[in-house]
Coordinates of C-alpha atoms in Angstrom, one line a residue:
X1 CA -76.0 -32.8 -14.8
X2 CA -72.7 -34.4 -15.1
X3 CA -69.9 -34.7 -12.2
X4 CA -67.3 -33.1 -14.0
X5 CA -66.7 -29.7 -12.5
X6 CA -64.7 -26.4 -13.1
X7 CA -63.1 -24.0 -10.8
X8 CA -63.1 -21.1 -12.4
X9 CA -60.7 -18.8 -10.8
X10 CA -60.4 -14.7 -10.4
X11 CA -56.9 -12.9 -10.2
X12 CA -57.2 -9.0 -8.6
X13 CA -55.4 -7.1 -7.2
X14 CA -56.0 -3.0 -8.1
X15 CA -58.3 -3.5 -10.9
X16 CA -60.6 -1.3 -9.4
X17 CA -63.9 -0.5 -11.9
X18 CA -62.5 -2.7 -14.4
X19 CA -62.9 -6.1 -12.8
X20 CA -66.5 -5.4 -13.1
X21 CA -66.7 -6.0 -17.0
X22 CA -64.4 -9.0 -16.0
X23 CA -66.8 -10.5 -13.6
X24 CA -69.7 -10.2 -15.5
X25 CA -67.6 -11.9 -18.5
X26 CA -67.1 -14.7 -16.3
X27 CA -70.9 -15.0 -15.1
X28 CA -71.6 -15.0 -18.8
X29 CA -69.0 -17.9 -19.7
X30 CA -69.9 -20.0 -16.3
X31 CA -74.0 -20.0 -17.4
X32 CA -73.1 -21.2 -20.7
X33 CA -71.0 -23.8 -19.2
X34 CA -73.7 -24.6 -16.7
X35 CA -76.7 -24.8 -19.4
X36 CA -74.1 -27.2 -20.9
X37 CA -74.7 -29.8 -17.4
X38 CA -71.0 -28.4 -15.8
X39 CA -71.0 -27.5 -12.1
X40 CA -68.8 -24.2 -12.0
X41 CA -67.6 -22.5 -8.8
X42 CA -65.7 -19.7 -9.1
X43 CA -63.0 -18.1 -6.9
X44 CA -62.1 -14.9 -6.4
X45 CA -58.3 -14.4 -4.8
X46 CA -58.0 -10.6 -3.7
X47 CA -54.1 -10.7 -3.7
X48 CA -53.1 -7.2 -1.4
X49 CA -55.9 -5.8 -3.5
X50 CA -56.9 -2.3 -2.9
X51 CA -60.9 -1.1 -1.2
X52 CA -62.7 -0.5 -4.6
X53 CA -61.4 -3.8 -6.0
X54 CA -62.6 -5.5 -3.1
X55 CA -65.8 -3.9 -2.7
X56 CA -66.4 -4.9 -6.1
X57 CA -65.7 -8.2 -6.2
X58 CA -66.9 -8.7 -2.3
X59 CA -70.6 -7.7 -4.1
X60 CA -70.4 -11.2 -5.9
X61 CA -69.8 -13.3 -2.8
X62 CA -72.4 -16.4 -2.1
X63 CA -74.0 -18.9 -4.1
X64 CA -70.6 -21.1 -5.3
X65 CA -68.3 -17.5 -5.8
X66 CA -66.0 -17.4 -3.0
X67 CA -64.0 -14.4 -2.3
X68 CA -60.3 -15.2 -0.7
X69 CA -57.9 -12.3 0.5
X70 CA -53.9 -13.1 0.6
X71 CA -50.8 -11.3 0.9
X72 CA -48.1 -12.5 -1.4
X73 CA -48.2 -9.6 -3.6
X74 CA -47.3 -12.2 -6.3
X75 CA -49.5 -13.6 -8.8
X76 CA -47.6 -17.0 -8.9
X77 CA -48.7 -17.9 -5.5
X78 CA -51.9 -16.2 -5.6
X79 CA -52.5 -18.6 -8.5
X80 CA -51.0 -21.9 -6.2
X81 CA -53.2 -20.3 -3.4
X82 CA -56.0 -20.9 -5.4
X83 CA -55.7 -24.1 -7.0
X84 CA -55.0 -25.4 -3.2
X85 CA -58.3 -24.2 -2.4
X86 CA -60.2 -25.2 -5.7
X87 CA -62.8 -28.5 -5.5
X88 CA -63.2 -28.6 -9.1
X89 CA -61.9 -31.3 -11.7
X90 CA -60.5 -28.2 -13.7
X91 CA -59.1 -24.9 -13.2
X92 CA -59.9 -22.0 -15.3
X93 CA -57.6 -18.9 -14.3
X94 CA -58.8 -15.1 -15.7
X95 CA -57.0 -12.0 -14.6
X96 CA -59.5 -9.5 -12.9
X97 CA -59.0 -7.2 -16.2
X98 CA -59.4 -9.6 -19.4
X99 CA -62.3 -10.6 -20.5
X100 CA -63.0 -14.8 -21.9
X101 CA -65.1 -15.5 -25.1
X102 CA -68.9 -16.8 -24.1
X103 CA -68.2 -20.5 -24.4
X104 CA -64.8 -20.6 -23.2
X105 CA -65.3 -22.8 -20.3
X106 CA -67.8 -25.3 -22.3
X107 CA -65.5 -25.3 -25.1
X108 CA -62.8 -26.5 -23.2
X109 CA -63.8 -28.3 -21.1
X110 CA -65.3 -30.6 -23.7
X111 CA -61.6 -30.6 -25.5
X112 CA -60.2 -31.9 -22.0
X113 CA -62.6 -34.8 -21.9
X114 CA -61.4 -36.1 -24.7
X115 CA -57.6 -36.2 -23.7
X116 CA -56.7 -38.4 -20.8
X117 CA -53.3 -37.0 -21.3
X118 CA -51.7 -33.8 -19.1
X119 CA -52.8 -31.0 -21.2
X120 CA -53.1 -27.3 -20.5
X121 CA -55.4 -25.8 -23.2
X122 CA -55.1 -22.1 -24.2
X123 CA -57.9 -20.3 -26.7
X124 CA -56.6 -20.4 -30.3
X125 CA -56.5 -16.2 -30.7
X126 CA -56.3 -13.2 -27.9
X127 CA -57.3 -10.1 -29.0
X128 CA -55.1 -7.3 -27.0
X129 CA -56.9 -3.7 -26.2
X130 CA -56.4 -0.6 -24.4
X131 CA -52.9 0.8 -24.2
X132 CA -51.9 -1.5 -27.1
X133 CA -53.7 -3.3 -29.6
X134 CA -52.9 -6.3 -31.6
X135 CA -53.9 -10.0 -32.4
X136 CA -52.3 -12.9 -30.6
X137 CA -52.0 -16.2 -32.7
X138 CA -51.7 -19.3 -29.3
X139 CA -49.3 -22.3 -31.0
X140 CA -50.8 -25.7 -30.8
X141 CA -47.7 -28.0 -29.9
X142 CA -49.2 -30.9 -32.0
X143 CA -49.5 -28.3 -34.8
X144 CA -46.4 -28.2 -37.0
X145 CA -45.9 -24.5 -36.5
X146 CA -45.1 -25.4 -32.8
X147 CA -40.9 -24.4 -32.7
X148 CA -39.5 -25.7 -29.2
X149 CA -36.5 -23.2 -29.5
X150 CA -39.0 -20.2 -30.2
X151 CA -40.7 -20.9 -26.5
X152 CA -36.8 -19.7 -25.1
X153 CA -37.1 -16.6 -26.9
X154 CA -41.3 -15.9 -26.5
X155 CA -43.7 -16.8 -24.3
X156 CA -46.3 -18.6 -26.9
X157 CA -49.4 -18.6 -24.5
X158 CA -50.8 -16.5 -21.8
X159 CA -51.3 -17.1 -18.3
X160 CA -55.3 -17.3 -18.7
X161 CA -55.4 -20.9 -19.2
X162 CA -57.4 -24.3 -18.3
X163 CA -56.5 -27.4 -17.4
X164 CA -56.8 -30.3 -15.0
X165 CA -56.7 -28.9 -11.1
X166 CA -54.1 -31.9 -10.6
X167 CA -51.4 -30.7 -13.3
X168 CA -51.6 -27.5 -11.3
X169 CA -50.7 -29.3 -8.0
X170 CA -48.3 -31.0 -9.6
X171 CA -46.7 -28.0 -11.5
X172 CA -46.8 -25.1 -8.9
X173 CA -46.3 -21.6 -10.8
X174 CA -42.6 -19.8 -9.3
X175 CA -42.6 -16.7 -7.7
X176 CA -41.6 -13.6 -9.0
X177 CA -39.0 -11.2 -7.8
X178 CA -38.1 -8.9 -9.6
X179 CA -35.8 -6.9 -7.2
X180 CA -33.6 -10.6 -7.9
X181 CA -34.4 -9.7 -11.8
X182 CA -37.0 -12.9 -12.1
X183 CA -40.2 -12.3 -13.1
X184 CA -42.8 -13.7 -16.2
X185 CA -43.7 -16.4 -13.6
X186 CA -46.0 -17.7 -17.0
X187 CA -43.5 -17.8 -19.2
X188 CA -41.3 -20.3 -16.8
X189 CA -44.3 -22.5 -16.0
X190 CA -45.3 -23.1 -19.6
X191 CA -41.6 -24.4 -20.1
X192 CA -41.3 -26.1 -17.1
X193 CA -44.6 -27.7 -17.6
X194 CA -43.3 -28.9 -20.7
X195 CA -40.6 -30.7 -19.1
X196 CA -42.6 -32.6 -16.7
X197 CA -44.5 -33.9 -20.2
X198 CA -47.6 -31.7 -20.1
X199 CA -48.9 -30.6 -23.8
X200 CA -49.9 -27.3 -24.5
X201 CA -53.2 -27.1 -26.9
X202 CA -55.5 -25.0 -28.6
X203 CA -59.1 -25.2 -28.6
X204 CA -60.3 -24.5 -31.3
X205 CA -62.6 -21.9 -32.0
X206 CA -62.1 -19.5 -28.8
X207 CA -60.6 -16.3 -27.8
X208 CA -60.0 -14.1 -24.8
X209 CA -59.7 -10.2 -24.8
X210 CA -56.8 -9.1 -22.9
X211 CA -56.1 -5.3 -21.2
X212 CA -53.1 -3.7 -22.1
X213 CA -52.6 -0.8 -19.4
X214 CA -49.9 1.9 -19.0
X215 CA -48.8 0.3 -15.8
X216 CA -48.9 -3.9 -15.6
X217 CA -47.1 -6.6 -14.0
X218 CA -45.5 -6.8 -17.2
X219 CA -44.4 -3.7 -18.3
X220 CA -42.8 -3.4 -14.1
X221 CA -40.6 -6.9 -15.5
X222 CA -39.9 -5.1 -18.4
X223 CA -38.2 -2.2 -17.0
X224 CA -36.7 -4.0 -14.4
X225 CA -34.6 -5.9 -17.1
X226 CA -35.8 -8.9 -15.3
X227 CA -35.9 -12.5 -17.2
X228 CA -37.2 -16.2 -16.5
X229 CA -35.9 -18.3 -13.6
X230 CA -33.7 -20.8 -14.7
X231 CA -35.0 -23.8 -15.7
X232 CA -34.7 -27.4 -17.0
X233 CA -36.1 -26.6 -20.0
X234 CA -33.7 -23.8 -20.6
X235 CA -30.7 -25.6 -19.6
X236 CA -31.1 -28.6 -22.3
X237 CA -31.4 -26.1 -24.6
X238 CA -28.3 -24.8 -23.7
X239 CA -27.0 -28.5 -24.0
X240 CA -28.7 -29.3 -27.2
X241 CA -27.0 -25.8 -28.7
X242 CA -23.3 -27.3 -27.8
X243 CA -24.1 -30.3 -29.5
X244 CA -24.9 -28.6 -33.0
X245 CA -27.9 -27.5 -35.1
X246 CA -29.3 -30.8 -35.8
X247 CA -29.8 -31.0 -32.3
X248 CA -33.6 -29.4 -30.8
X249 CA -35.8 -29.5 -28.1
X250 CA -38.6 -31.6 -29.1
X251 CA -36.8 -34.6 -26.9
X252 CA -37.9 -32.2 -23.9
X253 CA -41.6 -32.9 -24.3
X254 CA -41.0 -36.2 -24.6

């Protein structure tokens, strides 16, 4: 069995009778990961999450799954909450409605240990079901399709990523507020990450099935017009636009 562990970490909140195919999803990913020799705990944060929710993911309680109620009604600090009170050598996050490939935690995992670099690793395709549906390609940024000034205008990966538990301390996600019009707290950390000189990656070979409902944290920053907070990454590209298109933004991740 080796030392290296994974904290593998569970977002709710009113998921109800879907975090149940979620959980299970996870169970599957965390025995392949432990048949591999890693030590995987998991984490459930139940952020102002409603009875069913927490009756269903209260069931999985004991035997390295601990279940953690807050009440920041914001995933952003449910997210810090949790790496705070993570033991593992990684973090894995998963909302408590998506759904990880079987070998997602072995898989990267075993990417990470071969980069003593900050890197946050992302699964190379999400597949995107329910309300919408639609393929999602994740941008390597060693990969020449990587376009720095793209990331100001889309978010290129989604919040269900892994990484080292100490780039997370170092790199807390922002909160959201939309009534202030902030929100896509992901959207800011993968920039600001970026700044700080983390790499985002792909590993290869791995994909996660993501819920598109209706109603979503989302679709509420949507309507609400609301846009990233400001940001260092955002403000050199601001300075790199004034000093003319030969100018881009791969100085940032430098």
């Amino acid at each position: 069995m080796t030392h290296l562990t994974i904290t593998a970490v569970l977002n709710a909140h009113r998921e109800g009778m879907l975090a149940k195919p979620s959980l299970e999803s996870l169970g599957r990913s965390r025995a392949h990961a432990e048949n591999a020799g890693y030590r995987v705990e998991v984490i459930a944060i139940l952020d102002r999450a409603d009875a069913l929710t927490c009756d269903i993911v209260g069931r999985y309680d004991g035997d390295g799954f601990r279940v953690i109620e807050t009440d920041y009604g914001d995933l952003g600090r449910a997210r810090n909450h949790a790496v705070a009170e993570a033991v593992g050598d990684y973090v894995a996050f998963l909302d408590a409605d998506d759904l990880w490939g079987l070998d997602w935690l072995t898989r990267a995992i075993e990417a990470a240990r071969q980069r003593p670099d900050p890197v946050i690793w992302h699964p190379e395709v999400s597949v995107y079901f329910g309300a919408s549906r639609h393929l999602f390609l994740h941008v390597d940024m060693e990969d020449s399709a990587f376009d720095p000034v793209g990331l100001v205008l889309e978010n290129y990966w989604t919040a269900l990523s892994f990484g080292a538990r100490e780039i997370y301390l170092d790199n807390p996600y922002p909160a959201t507020d939309l009534k202030g019009g902030f929100g896509f707290e992901d959207w800011a950390w993968n920039m600001e990450t970026i700044v700080n000189g983390v790499l985002h990656k792909t590993v290869p070979r791995t994909g996660h099935a993501v819920r598109r409902k209706e109603q979503s944290l989302a679709r509420d920053t949507v309507s609400a017009e609301a846009v990233t907070r400001p940001n260092v990454y955002l403000r050199q590209y601001l300075q790199h636009r004034r000093k003319g298109p030969e100018q881009d933004l791969q100085k940032i991740s430098r």
